[in-house]
Amino acid sequence: MTPDVLPIILPLVWGAILALAVFLYVLLGGYDLGLGVLFPLAPTHQDRDTMMASVSPFWDGNETWLVMGGGGLLAAFPLAYSVMLPALYLPIILMLIGLILRGVAFEFRFKSGPYRWTWDLAFAGGSIVAALMQGLIIGAFVQGFNVVDGKYAGGAFDWLTPFSAVTALAVVSGYVLLSAGWLIMKGDKALRDWAYGISRYALIAVATFILIFSLWTPWLHPEIAKRWFTPANMVMLSPVPLATAATIAALWLSLKRRMRYAPFLLAAVIFLLCYTGLAVSLFPYIIPPSITLWQAAAATESQLFMLYGAIPILPIILGYTAYSYYVFWDATGHEGYH
Amino acid sequence: MLELDPLLLSRIQFAFTISFHILFPSFTIGLAAWLFVLEILWLKTGKPIYEDIARQWTKIFAVSFGMGVVSGLVLSYQFGTNWSEFSRLGGNVIGPLMSYEVLTAFFLEAGFLGIMLFGHERVPKAVHLFATAMVALGTLISAFWILSANSWMQTPAGYTVGPDNVLHVADWWQVIFNPSFPYRFAHMVAAAYLTTAFIVAGIGAWYILRGRSVAHGRIMLGMGLSLLVWLAPLQLIIGDLHGLNTREHQPVKIAAVEAHWETQKGAPLILFAVPDPKAETNHFELSVPRLGSLILTHEWDGEIMGLKSFPPENRPNPIIPFFSFRIMVAIGMIMIAVGIVGSVLWLTGRLYTSRWFLRLLTWVSPLGFLAVLAGWFTAEVGRQPWTVYGVLRTADSVSPVPGGSVLVSILLFVLVYGIVFGAGVYYIAMLVRRGPGETPPVPEEEEADPSRRPMAAAGAP
């Protein structure tokens, strides 16, 4: 590979690495935040213990993908990082605060005796706030940012619009769907029954939001409409919406047949398809509608220097993540609470 | 009405969140290394007392590490939320250094922390020792990257400035091993070890005083003193070298730290003063003639530049660096004195019976944390008005966010950190109160706790 190819390839490589990190976070952090959203609704105290125990070996591993996303964005696409974070100042701060509260709740809840309810509150409240903020962030991101001379030039509340409010609710219902699927895999019979019920409502909500989102997004930027509705593209891209519809139907059936693992996996597939659809809409912009991956990219020598570290370490992290799910799979911790 | 200045508020917020954060790494860098030594002693002697101590402090390590992770998450986003211009202009240089830190931390979390915290019953002793060694090494590697990034901001090297003012890396080696990095790294690692040794010795003294876990207390006190007695004086030498380096590369910081307004040969050492930046002079000055030059240049007639030799817009306000530096040095002196007095008492066989000394040590033992904070305030405030010294001004680094947003976030951070910090410190205090010799052996307890996470390793109180 000649050196002049690098400035074209490296931003794509880093775009792919970050896209993977963010997707893993949305998937793993998603079911784990969804549990916090469902927490107040759980039928019994013991169910709450089970819910928390089912995710406690994993939550901070899940969260590290978010750290990776933030750190990676700064290093690989400093321009995007420096536009997005000020633009999303308040939702990001609120998300971080929510994540801190729910994170320490894992650690302190089982030790605080009569004050356990305060940490329950912190866990549920922190999770709900974090999930809502992530939804607002995604909505605001798709909507795009007001950029002048490479700097954010909008106001403090540009992120708060009807569109971003809809994505916030969409993301929360998606997280609930994932976590209900998680509980169907991990819970005992009573908890499973409850989770099947929740899944149906969540799936109806998710399907509705996907429809609204798909119809609304093309109106945000003409380019997105053009990408999806140019005849040639329509044929080429049609598998994405068709597969989404099919997966939703399959998930509905799997709930009816009370399957054990299919609901979570199919919910994950729905997330992947939505994510793909979003990528199709936005590529090659990292700050819609004005800054591309290549414009935002760090200098080639910086992206290259980081890649030397990422190439050996990322597979190890992925491998370890898989391994820890394997090792702690059965740790729902019932034995601890009798 | 007072205008809400996003620059000032962002500085306050960053100072608050990073001060909170640095306390935990300062502690865990030292603890990890100490736990490694304890495990070696246990393996070599086979005495269960070392295992008792190691297990107790592993729990304390777990809580501290967890708090460090949680508060670190915030920092990785604040570079963007509050210092986006710094990120945009300096991202090519700073970004990869930070990313390497994140990757290292990940790697640690992935590989060895779990074994260190939860693996006592599950893996052979030697494997556990290896895991602890890797965690200790990992904390050092983390510190390496963070201090490299910070040092580069103090003494930038190996970069070029593009036509759009964006900084580019010309030579990674020069960036990473920039002129102040070796000194700052050594100074910080020594500070972390000293802070830990001081607190361990103090808690050991407290166990002896109250007459429970006495045997464990003696070991803790002895090990703490053994480190203090040589490392505290060595830290003075490292600090001195660091000061010489700063004088060479950041003379205006030295002028602020010393509250010297005029450039002079044979400058005095000002022990106390109230610097007055408006009048460009000091009030209530108490000084020792010529000592300043002697310390800073190692020469009787050495020249020290004063603040007036620099344009006012390039000077830091000397008030904070002047006082924070003196607080740090005073605590260093206390550490040296405690190390020497304690060792003398120990050698003459009076250590465990000198209750006055044990009591004094208990009281002063948390001072290391204050010294770390004071040192960082000296370094960071002394770098002002620059984020990247001489290259990028702090005022040009701040995000385009309204002051009101920053005020809201400061209030939220103060509230939430207050709760989290309060709970964490309370929890550590509970772990300390129940001394290592008193823990009933209940391995089931750990088994029963399903949350196999850092702080969960600390077990039920």
mmCIF file of C-alpha atoms in Angstrom, chain B residues 54-395:
data_model
loop_
_atom_site.group_PDB
_atom_site.id
_atom_site.type_symbol
_atom_site.label_atom_id
_atom_site.label_comp_id
_atom_site.label_asym_id
_atom_site.label_seq_id
_atom_site.Cartn_x
_atom_site.Cartn_y
_atom_site.Cartn_z
ATOM 1 C CA ALA B 54 -3.494 -8.468 51.544
ATOM 2 C CA ARG B 55 -7.124 -9.540 51.540
ATOM 3 C CA GLN B 56 -8.299 -6.582 53.577
ATOM 4 C CA TRP B 57 -6.455 -4.109 51.394
ATOM 5 C CA THR B 58 -7.559 -5.807 48.195
ATOM 6 C CA LYS B 59 -11.090 -4.859 49.224
ATOM 7 C CA ILE B 60 -10.061 -1.271 49.838
ATOM 8 C CA PHE B 61 -8.255 -1.313 46.508
ATOM 9 C CA ALA B 62 -11.441 -2.529 44.831
ATOM 10 C CA VAL B 63 -13.557 0.343 46.136
ATOM 11 C CA SER B 64 -10.911 2.914 45.220
ATOM 12 C CA PHE B 65 -10.426 1.452 41.768
ATOM 13 C CA GLY B 66 -14.164 1.514 41.136
ATOM 14 C CA MET B 67 -14.421 5.161 42.161
ATOM 15 C CA GLY B 68 -11.452 5.960 39.934
ATOM 16 C CA VAL B 69 -13.138 4.297 36.940
ATOM 17 C CA VAL B 70 -16.420 6.105 37.503
ATOM 18 C CA SER B 71 -14.811 9.526 37.883
ATOM 19 C CA GLY B 72 -12.490 8.851 34.948
ATOM 20 C CA LEU B 73 -15.413 8.314 32.580
ATOM 21 C CA VAL B 74 -16.435 11.928 33.085
ATOM 22 C CA LEU B 75 -12.963 13.207 32.246
ATOM 23 C CA SER B 76 -12.801 11.459 28.885
ATOM 24 C CA TYR B 77 -15.869 13.411 27.802
ATOM 25 C CA GLN B 78 -15.009 16.742 29.359
ATOM 26 C CA PHE B 79 -12.228 17.382 26.884
ATOM 27 C CA GLY B 80 -15.009 17.692 24.354
ATOM 28 C CA THR B 81 -17.859 19.199 26.322
ATOM 29 C CA ASN B 82 -15.768 21.962 27.874
ATOM 30 C CA TRP B 83 -12.501 22.150 25.945
ATOM 31 C CA SER B 84 -13.557 21.440 22.402
ATOM 32 C CA GLU B 85 -11.167 23.923 20.829
ATOM 33 C CA PHE B 86 -8.282 22.295 22.637
ATOM 34 C CA SER B 87 -9.530 18.941 21.311
ATOM 35 C CA ARG B 88 -9.908 20.253 17.789
ATOM 36 C CA LEU B 89 -6.504 21.946 17.642
ATOM 37 C CA GLY B 90 -4.535 19.509 19.789
ATOM 38 C CA GLY B 91 -6.426 16.276 19.072
ATOM 39 C CA ASN B 92 -3.756 14.935 16.728
ATOM 40 C CA VAL B 93 -1.289 14.896 19.596
ATOM 41 C CA ILE B 94 -3.360 14.444 22.736
ATOM 42 C CA GLY B 95 -5.946 12.050 21.298
ATOM 43 C CA PRO B 96 -3.624 9.110 20.634
ATOM 44 C CA LEU B 97 -1.908 9.495 24.019
ATOM 45 C CA MET B 98 -5.293 9.359 25.756
ATOM 46 C CA SER B 99 -6.421 6.468 23.583
ATOM 47 C CA TYR B 100 -3.411 4.458 24.554
ATOM 48 C CA GLU B 101 -4.344 5.046 28.159
ATOM 49 C CA VAL B 102 -7.896 3.847 27.504
ATOM 50 C CA LEU B 103 -6.650 0.771 25.656
ATOM 51 C CA THR B 104 -4.277 -0.019 28.520
ATOM 52 C CA ALA B 105 -7.003 0.372 31.097
ATOM 53 C CA PHE B 106 -9.248 -1.868 29.014
ATOM 54 C CA PHE B 107 -6.545 -4.418 28.704
ATOM 55 C CA LEU B 108 -6.109 -4.452 32.461
ATOM 56 C CA GLU B 109 -9.787 -4.654 33.167
ATOM 57 C CA ALA B 110 -9.978 -7.433 30.635
ATOM 58 C CA GLY B 111 -7.135 -9.575 31.803
ATOM 59 C CA PHE B 112 -6.080 -9.364 35.351
ATOM 60 C CA LEU B 113 -8.266 -7.263 37.600
ATOM 61 C CA GLY B 114 -10.932 -9.952 37.852
ATOM 62 C CA ILE B 115 -8.385 -12.562 38.898
ATOM 63 C CA MET B 116 -6.829 -10.189 41.417
ATOM 64 C CA LEU B 117 -10.161 -9.309 43.013
ATOM 65 C CA PHE B 118 -12.053 -12.574 42.808
ATOM 66 C CA GLY B 119 -9.505 -15.230 42.093
ATOM 67 C CA HIS B 120 -8.036 -15.951 45.553
ATOM 68 C CA GLU B 121 -9.888 -19.274 45.759
ATOM 69 C CA ARG B 122 -9.913 -20.059 42.071
ATOM 70 C CA VAL B 123 -6.339 -19.824 40.824
ATOM 71 C CA PRO B 124 -2.944 -20.976 42.138
ATOM 72 C CA LYS B 125 -1.080 -18.487 44.324
ATOM 73 C CA ALA B 126 1.572 -17.878 41.718
ATOM 74 C CA VAL B 127 -1.036 -17.015 39.109
ATOM 75 C CA HIS B 128 -2.666 -14.642 41.536
ATOM 76 C CA LEU B 129 0.672 -13.017 42.241
ATOM 77 C CA PHE B 130 1.225 -12.618 38.527
ATOM 78 C CA ALA B 131 -2.219 -11.021 38.119
ATOM 79 C CA THR B 132 -1.467 -8.563 40.925
ATOM 80 C CA ALA B 133 1.874 -7.738 39.326
ATOM 81 C CA MET B 134 0.141 -7.059 36.018
ATOM 82 C CA VAL B 135 -2.432 -4.791 37.684
ATOM 83 C CA ALA B 136 0.358 -2.885 39.425
ATOM 84 C CA LEU B 137 2.220 -2.614 36.139
ATOM 85 C CA GLY B 138 -0.980 -1.571 34.387
ATOM 86 C CA THR B 139 -1.611 1.307 36.803
ATOM 87 C CA LEU B 140 1.924 2.481 36.047
ATOM 88 C CA ILE B 141 1.358 2.261 32.289
ATOM 89 C CA SER B 142 -1.866 4.218 32.665
ATOM 90 C CA ALA B 143 0.001 6.867 34.612
ATOM 91 C CA PHE B 144 2.702 6.837 31.951
ATOM 92 C CA TRP B 145 0.309 7.891 29.173
ATOM 93 C CA ILE B 146 -1.637 10.416 31.213
ATOM 94 C CA LEU B 147 1.521 12.063 32.509
ATOM 95 C CA SER B 148 3.019 12.043 29.055
ATOM 96 C CA ALA B 149 -0.053 13.899 27.770
ATOM 97 C CA ASN B 150 0.013 16.345 30.654
ATOM 98 C CA SER B 151 3.756 16.901 30.367
ATOM 99 C CA TRP B 152 3.394 17.562 26.679
ATOM 100 C CA MET B 153 0.921 20.304 27.549
ATOM 101 C CA GLN B 154 3.541 21.768 29.909
ATOM 102 C CA THR B 155 6.597 21.350 27.699
ATOM 103 C CA PRO B 156 5.367 20.680 24.166
ATOM 104 C CA ALA B 157 7.841 19.094 21.733
ATOM 105 C CA GLY B 158 7.883 17.106 18.526
ATOM 106 C CA TYR B 159 4.987 18.947 16.903
ATOM 107 C CA THR B 160 4.361 21.363 14.052
ATOM 108 C CA VAL B 161 1.652 23.982 13.706
ATOM 109 C CA GLY B 162 -0.430 23.780 10.551
ATOM 110 C CA PRO B 163 -1.692 26.812 8.618
ATOM 111 C CA ASP B 164 -5.091 26.420 10.298
ATOM 112 C CA ASN B 165 -3.408 26.338 13.746
ATOM 113 C CA VAL B 166 -4.081 22.622 14.037
ATOM 114 C CA LEU B 167 -1.141 20.867 15.682
ATOM 115 C CA HIS B 168 0.489 17.915 13.962
ATOM 116 C CA VAL B 169 2.932 15.359 15.248
ATOM 117 C CA ALA B 170 6.375 15.458 13.722
ATOM 118 C CA ASP B 171 8.045 12.947 16.022
ATOM 119 C CA TRP B 172 6.153 10.657 18.405
ATOM 120 C CA TRP B 173 9.231 9.923 20.448
ATOM 121 C CA GLN B 174 9.724 13.616 21.197
ATOM 122 C CA VAL B 175 6.029 14.034 21.947
ATOM 123 C CA ILE B 176 5.878 11.158 24.408
ATOM 124 C CA PHE B 177 9.253 11.765 26.029
ATOM 125 C CA ASN B 178 8.935 15.536 26.098
ATOM 126 C CA PRO B 179 11.348 17.477 28.310
ATOM 127 C CA SER B 180 9.357 17.506 31.563
ATOM 128 C CA PHE B 181 7.888 14.004 31.251
ATOM 129 C CA PRO B 182 10.589 11.939 33.003
ATOM 130 C CA TYR B 183 10.592 14.260 36.006
ATOM 131 C CA ARG B 184 6.818 14.562 36.256
ATOM 132 C CA PHE B 185 6.341 10.812 35.887
ATOM 133 C CA ALA B 186 8.910 10.000 38.567
ATOM 134 C CA HIS B 187 7.518 12.704 40.848
ATOM 135 C CA MET B 188 3.931 11.486 40.517
ATOM 136 C CA VAL B 189 4.682 7.790 40.915
ATOM 137 C CA ALA B 190 6.794 8.524 43.994
ATOM 138 C CA ALA B 191 3.970 10.715 45.302
ATOM 139 C CA ALA B 192 1.471 7.886 44.819
ATOM 140 C CA TYR B 193 3.724 5.421 46.647
ATOM 141 C CA LEU B 194 4.358 7.894 49.459
ATOM 142 C CA THR B 195 0.686 8.756 49.851
ATOM 143 C CA THR B 196 -0.160 5.071 50.134
ATOM 144 C CA ALA B 197 2.726 4.271 52.465
ATOM 145 C CA PHE B 198 1.788 7.171 54.727
ATOM 146 C CA ILE B 199 -1.833 6.117 55.025
ATOM 147 C CA VAL B 200 -0.922 2.455 55.517
ATOM 148 C CA ALA B 201 1.537 3.374 58.277
ATOM 149 C CA GLY B 202 -1.066 5.639 59.876
ATOM 150 C CA ILE B 203 -3.745 2.960 59.919
ATOM 151 C CA GLY B 204 -1.197 0.473 61.268
ATOM 152 C CA ALA B 205 -0.409 2.923 64.073
ATOM 153 C CA TRP B 206 -4.114 3.256 64.769
ATOM 154 C CA TYR B 207 -4.532 -0.519 65.094
ATOM 155 C CA ILE B 208 -1.661 -0.620 67.570
ATOM 156 C CA LEU B 209 -3.123 2.257 69.575
ATOM 157 C CA ARG B 210 -6.562 0.748 69.877
ATOM 158 C CA GLY B 211 -5.150 -2.669 70.727
ATOM 159 C CA ARG B 212 -6.858 -4.754 68.055
ATOM 160 C CA SER B 213 -5.216 -6.326 65.004
ATOM 161 C CA VAL B 214 -1.973 -5.252 66.661
ATOM 162 C CA ALA B 215 0.271 -7.743 64.898
ATOM 163 C CA HIS B 216 -1.141 -6.671 61.563
ATOM 164 C CA GLY B 217 -0.791 -3.028 62.563
ATOM 165 C CA ARG B 218 2.900 -3.535 63.315
ATOM 166 C CA ILE B 219 3.551 -4.992 59.893
ATOM 167 C CA MET B 220 1.661 -2.170 58.198
ATOM 168 C CA LEU B 221 3.458 0.469 60.232
ATOM 169 C CA GLY B 222 6.816 -1.174 59.604
ATOM 170 C CA MET B 223 6.313 -1.521 55.879
ATOM 171 C CA GLY B 224 5.011 2.048 55.586
ATOM 172 C CA LEU B 225 7.970 3.460 57.507
ATOM 173 C CA SER B 226 10.459 1.376 55.537
ATOM 174 C CA LEU B 227 9.281 3.041 52.367
ATOM 175 C CA LEU B 228 8.911 6.529 53.815
ATOM 176 C CA VAL B 229 12.378 6.689 55.281
ATOM 177 C CA TRP B 230 14.133 6.545 51.928
ATOM 178 C CA LEU B 231 11.467 7.523 49.421
ATOM 179 C CA ALA B 232 10.421 10.771 51.129
ATOM 180 C CA PRO B 233 13.984 12.189 50.958
ATOM 181 C CA LEU B 234 14.370 10.814 47.435
ATOM 182 C CA GLN B 235 11.151 12.576 46.469
ATOM 183 C CA LEU B 236 12.709 15.816 47.660
ATOM 184 C CA ILE B 237 15.581 15.238 45.243
ATOM 185 C CA ILE B 238 13.227 14.303 42.392
ATOM 186 C CA GLY B 239 11.171 17.394 43.137
ATOM 187 C CA ASP B 240 14.308 19.511 43.104
ATOM 188 C CA LEU B 241 15.305 18.146 39.691
ATOM 189 C CA HIS B 242 11.764 18.691 38.489
ATOM 190 C CA GLY B 243 12.055 22.292 39.665
ATOM 191 C CA LEU B 244 15.317 22.795 37.742
ATOM 192 C CA ASN B 245 13.627 21.411 34.650
ATOM 193 C CA THR B 246 10.665 23.736 35.116
ATOM 194 C CA ARG B 247 12.985 26.702 35.513
ATOM 195 C CA GLU B 248 14.552 25.833 32.191
ATOM 196 C CA HIS B 249 11.309 25.274 30.261
ATOM 197 C CA GLN B 250 8.657 27.247 32.137
ATOM 198 C CA PRO B 251 10.498 30.076 33.915
ATOM 199 C CA VAL B 252 7.327 32.096 34.407
ATOM 200 C CA LYS B 253 5.825 29.247 36.415
ATOM 201 C CA ILE B 254 8.833 29.313 38.740
ATOM 202 C CA ALA B 255 8.473 33.066 39.111
ATOM 203 C CA ALA B 256 4.833 32.576 40.125
ATOM 204 C CA VAL B 257 5.586 29.691 42.474
ATOM 205 C CA GLU B 258 8.283 31.755 44.172
ATOM 206 C CA ALA B 259 6.316 35.024 43.983
ATOM 207 C CA HIS B 260 9.333 36.774 42.488
ATOM 208 C CA TRP B 261 8.383 39.931 40.664
ATOM 209 C CA GLU B 262 11.854 41.199 39.778
ATOM 210 C CA THR B 263 14.542 39.261 37.936
ATOM 211 C CA GLN B 264 17.473 39.026 40.301
ATOM 212 C CA LYS B 265 20.723 37.280 41.079
ATOM 213 C CA GLY B 266 21.051 35.763 44.515
ATOM 214 C CA ALA B 267 17.286 35.817 44.928
ATOM 215 C CA PRO B 268 15.777 35.207 48.360
ATOM 216 C CA LEU B 269 13.523 32.321 49.268
ATOM 217 C CA ILE B 270 10.168 33.750 50.192
ATOM 218 C CA LEU B 271 8.725 31.706 53.013
ATOM 219 C CA PHE B 272 5.492 33.603 53.313
ATOM 220 C CA ALA B 273 3.862 36.435 51.419
ATOM 221 C CA VAL B 274 0.559 37.534 50.019
ATOM 222 C CA PRO B 275 1.259 38.150 46.329
ATOM 223 C CA ASP B 276 -0.640 41.082 44.846
ATOM 224 C CA PRO B 277 -0.847 40.734 41.044
ATOM 225 C CA LYS B 278 -2.430 44.167 40.589
ATOM 226 C CA ALA B 279 0.289 46.081 42.406
ATOM 227 C CA GLU B 280 2.921 43.583 41.171
ATOM 228 C CA THR B 281 4.348 43.149 44.609
ATOM 229 C CA ASN B 282 4.099 41.031 47.763
ATOM 230 C CA HIS B 283 2.620 41.955 51.112
ATOM 231 C CA PHE B 284 3.717 40.590 54.501
ATOM 232 C CA GLU B 285 6.821 39.072 52.934
ATOM 233 C CA LEU B 286 9.044 36.856 55.041
ATOM 234 C CA SER B 287 12.142 35.650 53.241
ATOM 235 C CA VAL B 288 15.601 34.141 53.599
ATOM 236 C CA PRO B 289 18.242 35.947 51.517
ATOM 237 C CA ARG B 290 19.893 34.072 48.636
ATOM 238 C CA LEU B 291 18.307 30.767 49.500
ATOM 239 C CA GLY B 292 15.953 30.975 46.514
ATOM 240 C CA SER B 293 18.803 31.091 44.014
ATOM 241 C CA LEU B 294 20.648 28.395 45.864
ATOM 242 C CA ILE B 295 17.684 26.022 45.682
ATOM 243 C CA LEU B 296 16.600 26.800 42.145
ATOM 244 C CA THR B 297 19.964 27.164 40.428
ATOM 245 C CA HIS B 298 22.212 25.389 42.902
ATOM 246 C CA GLU B 299 24.376 28.546 42.782
ATOM 247 C CA TRP B 300 24.853 31.327 45.281
ATOM 248 C CA ASP B 301 24.407 34.013 42.628
ATOM 249 C CA GLY B 302 22.086 32.209 40.251
ATOM 250 C CA GLU B 303 19.669 34.348 38.328
ATOM 251 C CA ILE B 304 15.936 33.797 38.700
ATOM 252 C CA MET B 305 13.547 35.496 36.357
ATOM 253 C CA GLY B 306 10.763 37.500 37.915
ATOM 254 C CA LEU B 307 7.170 37.848 36.805
ATOM 255 C CA LYS B 308 7.752 41.381 35.526
ATOM 256 C CA SER B 309 10.091 39.978 32.868
ATOM 257 C CA PHE B 310 7.042 38.490 31.179
ATOM 258 C CA PRO B 311 4.178 40.402 29.611
ATOM 259 C CA PRO B 312 1.202 40.499 31.986
ATOM 260 C CA GLU B 313 -0.987 38.522 29.573
ATOM 261 C CA ASN B 314 1.486 35.632 29.715
ATOM 262 C CA ARG B 315 1.704 35.364 33.497
ATOM 263 C CA PRO B 316 -0.218 33.036 35.781
ATOM 264 C CA ASN B 317 -1.772 34.542 38.866
ATOM 265 C CA PRO B 318 0.836 33.636 41.507
ATOM 266 C CA ILE B 319 -1.481 33.335 44.501
ATOM 267 C CA ILE B 320 -2.552 29.684 44.090
ATOM 268 C CA PRO B 321 0.811 28.290 42.872
ATOM 269 C CA PHE B 322 2.685 30.165 45.618
ATOM 270 C CA PHE B 323 0.590 28.704 48.427
ATOM 271 C CA SER B 324 -0.118 25.277 46.959
ATOM 272 C CA PHE B 325 3.601 24.724 46.375
ATOM 273 C CA ARG B 326 4.399 25.601 50.000
ATOM 274 C CA ILE B 327 1.663 23.281 51.266
ATOM 275 C CA MET B 328 3.097 20.460 49.170
ATOM 276 C CA VAL B 329 6.652 21.043 50.355
ATOM 277 C CA ALA B 330 5.569 21.332 53.992
ATOM 278 C CA ILE B 331 3.801 17.985 53.779
ATOM 279 C CA GLY B 332 6.889 16.494 52.147
ATOM 280 C CA MET B 333 8.960 17.713 55.081
ATOM 281 C CA ILE B 334 6.477 16.202 57.519
ATOM 282 C CA MET B 335 6.816 12.888 55.689
ATOM 283 C CA ILE B 336 10.603 13.028 55.864
ATOM 284 C CA ALA B 337 10.480 13.867 59.569
ATOM 285 C CA VAL B 338 7.992 11.096 60.335
ATOM 286 C CA GLY B 339 10.115 8.623 58.386
ATOM 287 C CA ILE B 340 13.274 9.534 60.272
ATOM 288 C CA VAL B 341 11.742 9.794 63.740
ATOM 289 C CA GLY B 342 9.788 6.590 63.228
ATOM 290 C CA SER B 343 12.869 4.706 62.077
ATOM 291 C CA VAL B 344 14.923 5.932 65.014
ATOM 292 C CA LEU B 345 12.208 4.843 67.423
ATOM 293 C CA TRP B 346 11.997 1.526 65.634
ATOM 294 C CA LEU B 347 15.752 0.885 65.755
ATOM 295 C CA THR B 348 15.837 1.759 69.458
ATOM 296 C CA GLY B 349 12.897 -0.544 70.143
ATOM 297 C CA ARG B 350 10.476 2.155 71.280
ATOM 298 C CA LEU B 351 8.242 2.433 68.213
ATOM 299 C CA TYR B 352 5.257 0.437 69.440
ATOM 300 C CA THR B 353 5.234 2.058 72.874
ATOM 301 C CA SER B 354 5.677 5.685 71.812
ATOM 302 C CA ARG B 355 1.993 6.463 71.850
ATOM 303 C CA TRP B 356 2.557 10.139 71.107
ATOM 304 C CA PHE B 357 4.248 9.210 67.850
ATOM 305 C CA LEU B 358 1.589 6.689 66.874
ATOM 306 C CA ARG B 359 -1.130 9.223 67.590
ATOM 307 C CA LEU B 360 0.646 11.912 65.609
ATOM 308 C CA LEU B 361 1.170 9.554 62.683
ATOM 309 C CA THR B 362 -2.500 8.579 62.672
ATOM 310 C CA TRP B 363 -3.472 12.214 62.406
ATOM 311 C CA VAL B 364 -1.038 13.264 59.698
ATOM 312 C CA SER B 365 -1.260 10.115 57.583
ATOM 313 C CA PRO B 366 -3.961 11.358 55.137
ATOM 314 C CA LEU B 367 -1.843 14.415 54.291
ATOM 315 C CA GLY B 368 -0.342 12.734 51.232
ATOM 316 C CA PHE B 369 -3.607 13.243 49.366
ATOM 317 C CA LEU B 370 -3.475 16.947 50.146
ATOM 318 C CA ALA B 371 0.117 17.077 48.910
ATOM 319 C CA VAL B 372 -0.868 15.428 45.623
ATOM 320 C CA LEU B 373 -3.656 17.944 45.101
ATOM 321 C CA ALA B 374 -1.421 20.864 46.074
ATOM 322 C CA GLY B 375 1.262 19.674 43.665
ATOM 323 C CA TRP B 376 -1.170 19.400 40.799
ATOM 324 C CA PHE B 377 -2.615 22.819 41.527
ATOM 325 C CA THR B 378 0.912 24.225 41.399
ATOM 326 C CA ALA B 379 1.607 22.563 38.063
ATOM 327 C CA GLU B 380 -1.715 23.327 36.402
ATOM 328 C CA VAL B 381 -2.428 26.827 37.657
ATOM 329 C CA GLY B 382 1.226 27.654 37.116
ATOM 330 C CA ARG B 383 0.865 26.715 33.437
ATOM 331 C CA GLN B 384 -1.832 29.335 32.928
ATOM 332 C CA PRO B 385 -2.807 31.232 30.850
ATOM 333 C CA TRP B 386 -2.004 28.315 28.525
ATOM 334 C CA THR B 387 -3.451 24.855 28.032
ATOM 335 C CA VAL B 388 -0.485 23.981 25.816
ATOM 336 C CA TYR B 389 2.319 26.107 27.198
ATOM 337 C CA GLY B 390 3.304 28.836 24.783
ATOM 338 C CA VAL B 391 1.173 27.321 22.001
ATOM 339 C CA LEU B 392 -2.520 27.383 22.852
ATOM 340 C CA ARG B 393 -4.166 29.705 25.327
ATOM 341 C CA THR B 394 -6.762 28.466 27.792
ATOM 342 C CA ALA B 395 -9.106 31.196 26.623
#
